[in-house]
Each structure stands twice: as structure tokens, then as C-alpha cells.
PDB file of C-alpha atoms in Angstrom:
ATOM      1  CA  UNK A   1       0.000   0.000   0.000  1.00 65.00           C
ATOM      2  CA  UNK A   2       2.773   2.454   0.905  1.00 67.00           C
ATOM      3  CA  UNK A   3       4.531   2.078  -2.461  1.00 66.00           C
ATOM      4  CA  UNK A   4       1.220   2.797  -4.227  1.00 71.00           C
ATOM      5  CA  UNK A   5       0.588   5.713  -1.852  1.00 77.00           C
ATOM      6  CA  UNK A   6       4.007   7.173  -2.643  1.00 73.00           C
ATOM      7  CA  UNK A   7       3.413   6.896  -6.391  1.00 72.00           C
ATOM      8  CA  UNK A   8       0.002   8.554  -6.067  1.00 75.00           C
ATOM      9  CA  UNK A   9       1.370  11.307  -3.819  1.00 77.00           C
ATOM     10  CA  UNK A  10       4.414  12.120  -5.933  1.00 70.00           C
ATOM     11  CA  UNK A  11       2.774  11.986  -9.360  1.00 72.00           C
ATOM     12  CA  UNK A  12      -0.446  13.509  -8.047  1.00 77.00           C
ATOM     13  CA  UNK A  13       1.356  16.470  -6.531  1.00 75.00           C
ATOM     14  CA  UNK A  14       3.165  17.159  -9.787  1.00 73.00           C
ATOM     15  CA  UNK A  15      -0.161  17.182 -11.653  1.00 77.00           C
ATOM     16  CA  UNK A  16      -1.801  19.255  -8.912  1.00 79.00           C
ATOM     17  CA  UNK A  17       0.980  21.833  -9.045  1.00 74.00           C
ATOM     18  CA  UNK A  18       0.517  22.082 -12.806  1.00 73.00           C
ATOM     19  CA  UNK A  19      -3.225  22.666 -12.441  1.00 79.00           C
ATOM     20  CA  UNK A  20      -2.692  25.162  -9.595  1.00 77.00           C
ATOM     21  CA  UNK A  21      -0.279  27.193 -11.719  1.00 73.00           C
ATOM     22  CA  UNK A  22      -2.685  27.274 -14.665  1.00 76.00           C
ATOM     23  CA  UNK A  23      -5.664  28.220 -12.472  1.00 78.00           C
ATOM     24  CA  UNK A  24      -3.695  30.896 -10.611  1.00 74.00           C
ATOM     25  CA  UNK A  25      -2.543  32.383 -13.912  1.00 74.00           C
ATOM     26  CA  UNK A  26      -6.098  32.661 -15.224  1.00 76.00           C
ATOM     27  CA  UNK A  27      -7.463  34.070 -11.966  1.00 77.00           C
ATOM     28  CA  UNK A  28      -4.731  36.679 -11.581  1.00 72.00           C
ATOM     29  CA  UNK A  29      -4.981  37.713 -15.223  1.00 73.00           C
ATOM     30  CA  UNK A  30      -8.749  38.214 -14.937  1.00 77.00           C
ATOM     31  CA  UNK A  31      -9.647  35.365 -17.278  1.00 76.00           C
ATOM     32  CA  UNK A  32     -11.868  33.310 -14.986  1.00 81.00           C
ATOM     33  CA  UNK A  33     -14.202  32.533 -17.879  1.00 81.00           C
ATOM     34  CA  UNK A  34     -11.496  30.210 -19.211  1.00 79.00           C
ATOM     35  CA  UNK A  35     -11.404  28.091 -16.034  1.00 82.00           C
ATOM     36  CA  UNK A  36     -14.025  25.580 -17.321  1.00 86.00           C
ATOM     37  CA  UNK A  37     -11.702  24.958 -20.281  1.00 84.00           C
ATOM     38  CA  UNK A  38      -8.870  24.066 -17.917  1.00 82.00           C
ATOM     39  CA  UNK A  39     -11.089  21.675 -15.967  1.00 86.00           C
ATOM     40  CA  UNK A  40     -12.285  20.128 -19.240  1.00 88.00           C
ATOM     41  CA  UNK A  41      -8.677  19.420 -20.222  1.00 86.00           C
ATOM     42  CA  UNK A  42      -7.892  18.032 -16.771  1.00 86.00           C
ATOM     43  CA  UNK A  43     -10.981  15.810 -16.849  1.00 88.00           C
ATOM     44  CA  UNK A  44     -10.072  14.439 -20.275  1.00 90.00           C
ATOM     45  CA  UNK A  45      -6.534  13.676 -19.047  1.00 87.00           C
ATOM     46  CA  UNK A  46      -7.889  11.843 -15.985  1.00 86.00           C
ATOM     47  CA  UNK A  47     -10.251   9.763 -18.134  1.00 90.00           C
ATOM     48  CA  UNK A  48      -7.399   8.883 -20.494  1.00 89.00           C
ATOM     49  CA  UNK A  49      -5.211   7.801 -17.565  1.00 85.00           C
ATOM     50  CA  UNK A  50      -7.954   5.617 -16.070  1.00 84.00           C
ATOM     51  CA  UNK A  51      -8.639   4.070 -19.472  1.00 88.00           C
ATOM     52  CA  UNK A  52      -4.924   3.359 -19.923  1.00 87.00           C
ATOM     53  CA  UNK A  53      -4.743   1.651 -16.530  1.00 82.00           C
ATOM     54  CA  UNK A  54      -7.849  -0.391 -17.350  1.00 83.00           C
ATOM     55  CA  UNK A  55      -6.339  -1.377 -20.708  1.00 87.00           C
ATOM     56  CA  UNK A  56      -3.152  -2.601 -19.026  1.00 84.00           C
ATOM     57  CA  UNK A  57      -5.135  -4.646 -16.505  1.00 80.00           C
ATOM     58  CA  UNK A  58      -7.481  -6.067 -19.165  1.00 84.00           C
ATOM     59  CA  UNK A  59      -4.608  -6.994 -21.476  1.00 84.00           C
ATOM     60  CA  UNK A  60      -2.657  -8.748 -18.717  1.00 78.00           C
ATOM     61  CA  UNK A  61      -5.744 -10.707 -17.628  1.00 77.00           C
ATOM     62  CA  UNK A  62      -6.439 -12.101 -21.109  1.00 80.00           C
ATOM     63  CA  UNK A  63      -2.990 -13.396 -21.987  1.00 80.00           C
ATOM     64  CA  UNK A  64      -1.592 -16.884 -21.642  1.00 79.00           C
ATOM     65  CA  UNK A  65       0.715 -17.458 -18.677  1.00 77.00           C
ATOM     66  CA  UNK A  66       3.971 -17.033 -20.595  1.00 80.00           C
ATOM     67  CA  UNK A  67       2.639 -14.046 -22.517  1.00 84.00           C
ATOM     68  CA  UNK A  68       1.403 -12.476 -19.290  1.00 81.00           C
ATOM     69  CA  UNK A  69       4.850 -12.808 -17.732  1.00 83.00           C
ATOM     70  CA  UNK A  70       6.363 -11.132 -20.793  1.00 87.00           C
ATOM     71  CA  UNK A  71       3.770  -8.358 -20.684  1.00 85.00           C
ATOM     72  CA  UNK A  72       4.397  -7.781 -16.976  1.00 82.00           C
ATOM     73  CA  UNK A  73       8.142  -7.682 -17.631  1.00 86.00           C
ATOM     74  CA  UNK A  74       7.777  -5.096 -20.403  1.00 87.00           C
ATOM     75  CA  UNK A  75       5.533  -2.847 -18.297  1.00 85.00           C
ATOM     76  CA  UNK A  76       7.893  -3.138 -15.319  1.00 83.00           C
ATOM     77  CA  UNK A  77      10.931  -2.196 -17.401  1.00 87.00           C
ATOM     78  CA  UNK A  78       9.021   0.664 -19.061  1.00 85.00           C
ATOM     79  CA  UNK A  79       7.881   1.909 -15.649  1.00 82.00           C
ATOM     80  CA  UNK A  80      11.489   1.853 -14.435  1.00 86.00           C
ATOM     81  CA  UNK A  81      12.512   4.066 -17.349  1.00 86.00           C
ATOM     82  CA  UNK A  82       9.622   6.456 -16.723  1.00 78.00           C
ATOM     83  CA  UNK A  83      10.166   6.812 -12.983  1.00 77.00           C
ATOM     84  CA  UNK A  84      13.916   7.346 -13.454  1.00 84.00           C
ATOM     85  CA  UNK A  85      13.298  10.059 -16.022  1.00 80.00           C
ATOM     86  CA  UNK A  86      10.628  11.632 -13.830  1.00 72.00           C
ATOM     87  CA  UNK A  87      12.883  11.734 -10.750  1.00 76.00           C
ATOM     88  CA  UNK A  88      15.722  13.520 -12.537  1.00 80.00           C
ATOM     89  CA  UNK A  89      13.431  15.725 -14.642  1.00 72.00           C
ATOM     90  CA  UNK A  90      11.597  17.002 -11.588  1.00 67.00           C
ATOM     91  CA  UNK A  91      14.886  17.704  -9.859  1.00 68.00           C
ATOM     92  CA  UNK A  92      15.965  20.102 -12.615  1.00 66.00           C
ATOM     93  CA  UNK A  93      12.671  21.419 -14.003  1.00 60.00           C
ATOM     94  CA  UNK A  94      10.722  22.234 -10.823  1.00 57.00           C
ATOM     95  CA  UNK A  95      12.170  25.733 -10.526  1.00 57.00           C
ATOM     96  CA  UNK A  96      11.192  26.846 -14.021  1.00 61.00           C
ATOM     97  CA  UNK A  97       7.913  24.901 -14.277  1.00 59.00           C
ATOM     98  CA  UNK A  98       5.766  27.875 -13.307  1.00 60.00           C
ATOM     99  CA  UNK A  99       7.230  30.236 -15.900  1.00 65.00           C
ATOM    100  CA  UNK A 100       6.983  27.721 -18.739  1.00 66.00           C
ATOM    101  CA  UNK A 101       3.348  26.843 -17.947  1.00 65.00           C
ATOM    102  CA  UNK A 102       2.359  30.498 -17.701  1.00 69.00           C
ATOM    103  CA  UNK A 103       3.998  31.153 -21.058  1.00 74.00           C
ATOM    104  CA  UNK A 104       2.137  28.253 -22.685  1.00 71.00           C
ATOM    105  CA  UNK A 105      -1.187  29.314 -21.208  1.00 70.00           C
ATOM    106  CA  UNK A 106      -0.649  32.917 -22.318  1.00 74.00           C
ATOM    107  CA  UNK A 107      -0.099  31.740 -25.882  1.00 76.00           C
ATOM    108  CA  UNK A 108      -3.123  29.426 -25.659  1.00 71.00           C
ATOM    109  CA  UNK A 109      -5.391  32.258 -24.531  1.00 69.00           C
ATOM    110  CA  UNK A 110      -4.532  34.124 -27.706  1.00 72.00           C
ATOM    111  CA  UNK A 111      -5.433  31.101 -29.848  1.00 67.00           C
ATOM    112  CA  UNK A 112      -8.794  30.373 -28.221  1.00 69.00           C
ATOM    113  CA  UNK A 113     -10.711  27.999 -25.952  1.00 67.00           C
ATOM    114  CA  UNK A 114      -9.587  24.806 -27.695  1.00 74.00           C
ATOM    115  CA  UNK A 115      -5.932  25.686 -27.165  1.00 73.00           C
ATOM    116  CA  UNK A 116      -6.569  26.213 -23.436  1.00 71.00           C
ATOM    117  CA  UNK A 117      -8.126  22.735 -23.199  1.00 77.00           C
ATOM    118  CA  UNK A 118      -5.165  21.218 -25.065  1.00 78.00           C
ATOM    119  CA  UNK A 119      -2.583  22.887 -22.796  1.00 73.00           C
ATOM    120  CA  UNK A 120      -4.362  21.677 -19.643  1.00 75.00           C
ATOM    121  CA  UNK A 121      -4.834  18.205 -21.131  1.00 82.00           C
ATOM    122  CA  UNK A 122      -1.199  17.762 -22.197  1.00 77.00           C
ATOM    123  CA  UNK A 123       0.118  19.191 -18.919  1.00 70.00           C
ATOM    124  CA  UNK A 124      -1.807  16.625 -16.849  1.00 78.00           C
ATOM    125  CA  UNK A 125      -1.981  13.652 -19.240  1.00 80.00           C
ATOM    126  CA  UNK A 126       1.744  12.864 -18.991  1.00 73.00           C
ATOM    127  CA  UNK A 127       1.552  12.629 -15.213  1.00 73.00           C
ATOM    128  CA  UNK A 128      -1.642  10.564 -15.385  1.00 79.00           C
ATOM    129  CA  UNK A 129      -0.273   8.048 -17.887  1.00 79.00           C
ATOM    130  CA  UNK A 130       2.925   7.699 -15.854  1.00 74.00           C
ATOM    131  CA  UNK A 131       0.854   7.147 -12.707  1.00 76.00           C
ATOM    132  CA  UNK A 132      -1.193   4.385 -14.359  1.00 79.00           C
ATOM    133  CA  UNK A 133       1.902   2.626 -15.693  1.00 77.00           C
ATOM    134  CA  UNK A 134       3.887   2.928 -12.453  1.00 72.00           C
ATOM    135  CA  UNK A 135       0.982   1.723 -10.342  1.00 71.00           C
ATOM    136  CA  UNK A 136       0.323  -1.234 -12.630  1.00 75.00           C
ATOM    137  CA  UNK A 137       3.998  -2.236 -12.516  1.00 70.00           C
ATOM    138  CA  UNK A 138       4.277  -1.721  -8.755  1.00 63.00           C
ATOM    139  CA  UNK A 139       1.365  -4.040  -7.894  1.00 63.00           C
ATOM    140  CA  UNK A 140       2.256  -6.935 -10.201  1.00 60.00           C
ATOM    141  CA  UNK A 141       3.499  -8.962  -7.275  1.00 52.00           C
ATOM    142  CA  UNK A 142       0.545  -8.087  -5.077  1.00 53.00           C
ATOM    143  CA  UNK A 143      -2.347 -10.362  -4.242  1.00 50.00           C
ATOM    144  CA  UNK A 144      -5.989  -9.669  -5.020  1.00 53.00           C
ATOM    145  CA  UNK A 145      -6.075  -7.335  -2.009  1.00 62.00           C
ATOM    146  CA  UNK A 146      -7.459  -3.849  -2.532  1.00 67.00           C
ATOM    147  CA  UNK A 147      -4.520  -2.317  -0.627  1.00 72.00           C
ATOM    148  CA  UNK A 148      -2.660  -1.024  -3.743  1.00 71.00           C
ATOM    149  CA  UNK A 149      -5.802   0.690  -5.026  1.00 73.00           C
ATOM    150  CA  UNK A 150      -6.489   2.166  -1.588  1.00 79.00           C
ATOM    151  CA  UNK A 151      -2.876   3.327  -1.340  1.00 78.00           C
ATOM    152  CA  UNK A 152      -2.775   5.156  -4.658  1.00 77.00           C
ATOM    153  CA  UNK A 153      -6.198   6.694  -4.011  1.00 80.00           C
ATOM    154  CA  UNK A 154      -5.047   8.030  -0.639  1.00 85.00           C
ATOM    155  CA  UNK A 155      -1.872   9.337  -2.264  1.00 81.00           C
ATOM    156  CA  UNK A 156      -3.824  11.186  -4.946  1.00 82.00           C
ATOM    157  CA  UNK A 157      -6.246  12.629  -2.380  1.00 86.00           C
ATOM    158  CA  UNK A 158      -3.321  13.788  -0.235  1.00 87.00           C
ATOM    159  CA  UNK A 159      -1.704  15.446  -3.248  1.00 82.00           C
ATOM    160  CA  UNK A 160      -4.944  17.262  -4.080  1.00 83.00           C
ATOM    161  CA  UNK A 161      -5.208  18.505  -0.490  1.00 86.00           C
ATOM    162  CA  UNK A 162      -1.588  19.689  -0.544  1.00 82.00           C
ATOM    163  CA  UNK A 163      -2.068  21.372  -3.912  1.00 77.00           C
ATOM    164  CA  UNK A 164      -5.196  23.172  -2.694  1.00 82.00           C
ATOM    165  CA  UNK A 165      -3.384  24.296   0.435  1.00 80.00           C
ATOM    166  CA  UNK A 166      -0.477  25.624  -1.627  1.00 73.00           C
ATOM    167  CA  UNK A 167      -2.844  27.416  -3.991  1.00 73.00           C
ATOM    168  CA  UNK A 168      -4.653  29.061  -1.091  1.00 73.00           C
ATOM    169  CA  UNK A 169      -1.294  29.859   0.554  1.00 65.00           C
ATOM    170  CA  UNK A 170      -2.393  27.894   3.610  1.00 56.00           C
ATOM    171  CA  UNK A 171       0.646  25.622   3.406  1.00 59.00           C
ATOM    172  CA  UNK A 172       4.296  26.519   3.187  1.00 65.00           C
ATOM    173  CA  UNK A 173       6.377  23.463   2.359  1.00 63.00           C
ATOM    174  CA  UNK A 174       9.824  23.234   0.868  1.00 67.00           C
ATOM    175  CA  UNK A 175       9.094  21.589  -2.477  1.00 62.00           C
ATOM    176  CA  UNK A 176      12.792  21.048  -3.171  1.00 69.00           C
ATOM    177  CA  UNK A 177      13.180  18.952  -0.012  1.00 73.00           C
ATOM    178  CA  UNK A 178       9.861  17.208  -0.658  1.00 70.00           C
ATOM    179  CA  UNK A 179      10.864  16.077  -4.139  1.00 70.00           C
ATOM    180  CA  UNK A 180      14.341  15.117  -2.903  1.00 77.00           C
ATOM    181  CA  UNK A 181      13.071  12.796  -0.155  1.00 78.00           C
ATOM    182  CA  UNK A 182      10.287  11.296  -2.242  1.00 72.00           C
ATOM    183  CA  UNK A 183      12.793  10.949  -5.070  1.00 77.00           C
ATOM    184  CA  UNK A 184      15.068   8.871  -2.836  1.00 82.00           C
ATOM    185  CA  UNK A 185      12.194   6.579  -1.895  1.00 76.00           C
ATOM    186  CA  UNK A 186      11.106   6.278  -5.516  1.00 78.00           C
ATOM    187  CA  UNK A 187      14.630   5.239  -6.526  1.00 86.00           C
ATOM    188  CA  UNK A 188      14.231   2.292  -4.141  1.00 83.00           C
ATOM    189  CA  UNK A 189      10.755   1.570  -5.506  1.00 78.00           C
ATOM    190  CA  UNK A 190      12.068   1.717  -9.088  1.00 83.00           C
ATOM    191  CA  UNK A 191      14.905  -0.666  -8.211  1.00 87.00           C
ATOM    192  CA  UNK A 192      12.291  -3.106  -6.931  1.00 84.00           C
ATOM    193  CA  UNK A 193      10.171  -2.711 -10.071  1.00 82.00           C
ATOM    194  CA  UNK A 194      13.251  -3.329 -12.224  1.00 89.00           C
ATOM    195  CA  UNK A 195      14.091  -6.423 -10.173  1.00 89.00           C
ATOM    196  CA  UNK A 196      10.541  -7.699 -10.608  1.00 84.00           C
ATOM    197  CA  UNK A 197      10.768  -7.117 -14.363  1.00 86.00           C
ATOM    198  CA  UNK A 198      13.864  -9.310 -14.485  1.00 91.00           C
ATOM    199  CA  UNK A 199      12.019 -11.910 -12.391  1.00 89.00           C
ATOM    200  CA  UNK A 200       9.158 -11.929 -14.927  1.00 87.00           C
ATOM    201  CA  UNK A 201      11.627 -12.375 -17.781  1.00 91.00           C
ATOM    202  CA  UNK A 202      12.998 -15.419 -15.968  1.00 90.00           C
ATOM    203  CA  UNK A 203       9.531 -16.815 -15.274  1.00 88.00           C
ATOM    204  CA  UNK A 204       8.616 -16.429 -18.946  1.00 86.00           C
ATOM    205  CA  UNK A 205      11.630 -18.565 -19.858  1.00 86.00           C
ATOM    206  CA  UNK A 206      13.227 -15.834 -21.949  1.00 87.00           C
ATOM    207  CA  UNK A 207      16.062 -15.381 -19.417  1.00 89.00           C
ATOM    208  CA  UNK A 208      17.554 -18.358 -17.538  1.00 89.00           C
ATOM    209  CA  UNK A 209      18.583 -18.649 -13.892  1.00 87.00           C
ATOM    210  CA  UNK A 210      15.246 -18.468 -12.057  1.00 86.00           C
ATOM    211  CA  UNK A 211      16.209 -21.228  -9.633  1.00 88.00           C
ATOM    212  CA  UNK A 212      19.807 -20.062  -9.158  1.00 88.00           C
ATOM    213  CA  UNK A 213      19.459 -18.132  -5.931  1.00 88.00           C
ATOM    214  CA  UNK A 214      21.859 -15.424  -4.822  1.00 88.00           C
ATOM    215  CA  UNK A 215      21.127 -16.024  -1.137  1.00 85.00           C
ATOM    216  CA  UNK A 216      18.414 -17.289   1.186  1.00 83.00           C
ATOM    217  CA  UNK A 217      17.575 -15.189   4.249  1.00 82.00           C
ATOM    218  CA  UNK A 218      14.151 -16.712   4.843  1.00 78.00           C
ATOM    219  CA  UNK A 219      15.442 -17.857   8.225  1.00 78.00           C
ATOM    220  CA  UNK A 220      16.034 -14.211   9.172  1.00 78.00           C
ATOM    221  CA  UNK A 221      13.361 -12.538   7.045  1.00 73.00           C
ATOM    222  CA  UNK A 222      10.203 -14.533   7.765  1.00 73.00           C
ATOM    223  CA  UNK A 223       8.124 -14.416   4.530  1.00 68.00           C
ATOM    224  CA  UNK A 224       4.896 -14.431   6.562  1.00 69.00           C
ATOM    225  CA  UNK A 225       5.889 -11.517   8.826  1.00 70.00           C
ATOM    226  CA  UNK A 226       4.388  -8.042   8.372  1.00 61.00           C
ATOM    227  CA  UNK A 227       7.785  -6.421   7.850  1.00 67.00           C
ATOM    228  CA  UNK A 228       8.573  -8.920   5.080  1.00 70.00           C
ATOM    229  CA  UNK A 229       5.319  -7.975   3.389  1.00 63.00           C
ATOM    230  CA  UNK A 230       6.211  -4.283   3.744  1.00 62.00           C
ATOM    231  CA  UNK A 231       9.695  -4.726   2.251  1.00 69.00           C
ATOM    232  CA  UNK A 232       8.388  -6.912  -0.542  1.00 69.00           C
ATOM    233  CA  UNK A 233       5.430  -4.674  -1.362  1.00 60.00           C
ATOM    234  CA  UNK A 234       7.354  -1.412  -1.295  1.00 61.00           C
ATOM    235  CA  UNK A 235      10.888  -2.245  -2.451  1.00 67.00           C
ATOM    236  CA  UNK A 236      10.412  -5.816  -3.789  1.00 70.00           C
ATOM    237  CA  UNK A 237      13.021  -7.114  -1.347  1.00 76.00           C
ATOM    238  CA  UNK A 238      12.489 -10.885  -1.175  1.00 80.00           C
ATOM    239  CA  UNK A 239      14.252 -13.448   1.036  1.00 81.00           C
ATOM    240  CA  UNK A 240      15.298 -15.720  -1.851  1.00 85.00           C
ATOM    241  CA  UNK A 241      16.050 -13.754  -5.052  1.00 88.00           C
ATOM    242  CA  UNK A 242      17.822 -15.221  -8.046  1.00 91.00           C
ATOM    243  CA  UNK A 243      21.363 -14.138  -8.830  1.00 93.00           C
ATOM    244  CA  UNK A 244      20.225 -12.087 -11.813  1.00 93.00           C
ATOM    245  CA  UNK A 245      17.506 -10.372  -9.756  1.00 92.00           C
ATOM    246  CA  UNK A 246      20.028  -9.367  -7.090  1.00 92.00           C
ATOM    247  CA  UNK A 247      22.482  -8.142  -9.728  1.00 94.00           C
ATOM    248  CA  UNK A 248      19.741  -6.147 -11.470  1.00 93.00           C
ATOM    249  CA  UNK A 249      18.626  -4.529  -8.184  1.00 93.00           C
ATOM    250  CA  UNK A 250      22.174  -3.453  -7.265  1.00 93.00           C
ATOM    251  CA  UNK A 251      23.066  -2.470 -10.841  1.00 94.00           C
ATOM    252  CA  UNK A 252      20.129  -0.074 -10.942  1.00 94.00           C
ATOM    253  CA  UNK A 253      20.182   1.223  -7.366  1.00 92.00           C
ATOM    254  CA  UNK A 254      23.861   2.123  -6.937  1.00 93.00           C
ATOM    255  CA  UNK A 255      24.484   4.296 -10.040  1.00 94.00           C
ATOM    256  CA  UNK A 256      21.069   5.972  -9.891  1.00 93.00           C
ATOM    257  CA  UNK A 257      21.499   6.850  -6.211  1.00 91.00           C
ATOM    258  CA  UNK A 258      24.997   8.208  -6.870  1.00 92.00           C
ATOM    259  CA  UNK A 259      23.730  10.387  -9.729  1.00 90.00           C
ATOM    260  CA  UNK A 260      20.695  11.532  -7.748  1.00 88.00           C
ATOM    261  CA  UNK A 261      22.685  12.458  -4.637  1.00 86.00           C
ATOM    262  CA  UNK A 262      25.441  14.173  -6.601  1.00 84.00           C
ATOM    263  CA  UNK A 263      25.260  17.963  -6.126  1.00 76.00           C
ATOM    264  CA  UNK A 264      23.835  19.761  -9.121  1.00 63.00           C
ATOM    265  CA  UNK A 265      26.493  21.401 -11.249  1.00 58.00           C
ATOM    266  CA  UNK A 266      26.531  25.148 -10.947  1.00 56.00           C
ATOM    267  CA  UNK A 267      26.286  27.145 -14.122  1.00 48.00           C
ATOM    268  CA  UNK A 268      29.598  28.992 -14.610  1.00 50.00           C
ATOM    269  CA  UNK A 269      29.397  32.725 -14.789  1.00 48.00           C
ATOM    270  CA  UNK A 270      29.791  34.219 -18.230  1.00 44.00           C
ATOM    271  CA  UNK A 271      33.005  36.119 -19.038  1.00 48.00           C
ATOM    272  CA  UNK A 272      31.006  39.294 -19.425  1.00 44.00           C
ATOM    273  CA  UNK A 273      29.713  39.067 -15.866  1.00 43.00           C
ATOM    274  CA  UNK A 274      33.253  38.561 -14.556  1.00 48.00           C
ATOM    275  CA  UNK A 275      34.817  41.510 -16.395  1.00 46.00           C
ATOM    276  CA  UNK A 276      34.984  44.737 -14.422  1.00 48.00           C
ATOM    277  CA  UNK A 277      32.505  47.413 -15.384  1.00 48.00           C
ATOM    278  CA  UNK A 278      33.968  50.710 -16.660  1.00 46.00           C
ATOM    279  CA  UNK A 279      33.773  53.586 -14.252  1.00 45.00           C
ATOM    280  CA  UNK A 280      31.052  56.076 -15.056  1.00 40.00           C
TER     281      UNK A 280
END
């Protein structure tokens, strides 16, 4: 549930921030009559995301066992790529997001109502499609329990509440720290999704070594214990992984964490800014 909650919170807050910026721009520029167009675009993006999630679930349920394992592997690997891109993109783009969205909306207002709908739709659709894919990949190893669905729903509701509070200036949170800490957790989640994708490739028979285990800590990590369920559900840490699964988990986690924790490079000052100004 917590992994699903984290995905819903992180992706939901990004989408909520986008909507808040667009709404604030229209309100402050005296163009409230365009607000229904924004909500129309947002609604269309939400419907598309739900339909995409339903399509993934329907497709996986109507495949043969081997084909289903392959499908799960592909979605897991694709989700790993998406979440990695999202983590690093948000780290660099958060500061200039507001200005870029305001610029796009300003241009859309000049083109007409349809353009406003398109801007709102495209701004939210990417987050929604990523959310559907990440959630689907994250719950592949789950049972028929409703916990993943409850988790992502709570995460989305929390993000909406935070976004509303930020819009109304009722909340003051450091978004840089928020995205840094959630980014660290999502790196661990993505490593688990990647590991599960490799596991599915092995179960499908495409990659060998399923029964060649790297280690067995089931004597220490009781598979039936609540903490084992938490580690497995959130980070896909299992007591008896194959060698290739363990290698995949480490091979993803170590370099991505190093790159994520590395201080951002500072832009060097231009020569013109360094040269002394002539005395007036």
C-alpha cells in the first residue's frame, strides 16, 4: 500500500501543481471565464489515464501465462525508465515549471478555448499516464487485495489537499526537499520494479537462472511476517532472489542513487559578468 501511496502522492502532486499554476494564472490575469476549459482538459486527461490503466489490466488478464509474464516484464521495465526520467526531470525542471506553464497558457489564450483545453490536457496527461503505468507495474506482485488501489487513491487525495493548500497559501512546504526525499524513496521503488521485471523475464523462460538463488535469508526474514510484506510490497526485497535479480537490483540502485545524490552542477558565470565594469 505504501509504495502505491508514494506513487500517487508524488505523481499527483506534480499534476496538482501544474493545475494550480494554470488556475492561478487565469485568476490573476482576470480570465476566470477560461477556467471551465482548464477543468475540461484536466478531466479528459484523468479519463485517459484511467482508461490506460484499465487497458493494461485487461490486457494482462487475457494473456496466456507465458505471454502475461512477458507483458508484466515489459511494463515493469518501461515503468522503471519512466520513474527514473521523472525523478531527474523534476529535480531540474521544478524551478522553471511555473514560468513555462504560464507562457504556454498565455499563448493558448490568444489562440482560443480549444488551445486552453489542449494545454491543460497535455500538462496533466503525462503525469496521469505515468501514474497508471507505475501503479500497474508496482502491484504486479501483489495479491488480489485492494490495498494497492487504496494506497494510490489516498496518495492522490493527499496530493490534491496539498495542492489546494499551496494554492490558497495555507501551506508553506519546501518543495525542493519534498521532491528530494520522495525521489530517494522512488529510486528504491524503481529498483524493486526493475528487479521484478527481471524476475518476470525469468519466469517467462526468456532469461535463464530463475532457480539459481543469490542467497536465502528466509530464516532471518520470515516471509509471513508483516515487515517482510512491507519490504516486498514497497521495495520488492524478497528473502530468496535469483542471482540475476540481485544483480539487477544493485546495478540499478547504486548508479542511480549516486547520480541523484550528486550535487547539481553550478552554471559557470559568463566572461562578461566577470569583467569589471567601466567607471562612469
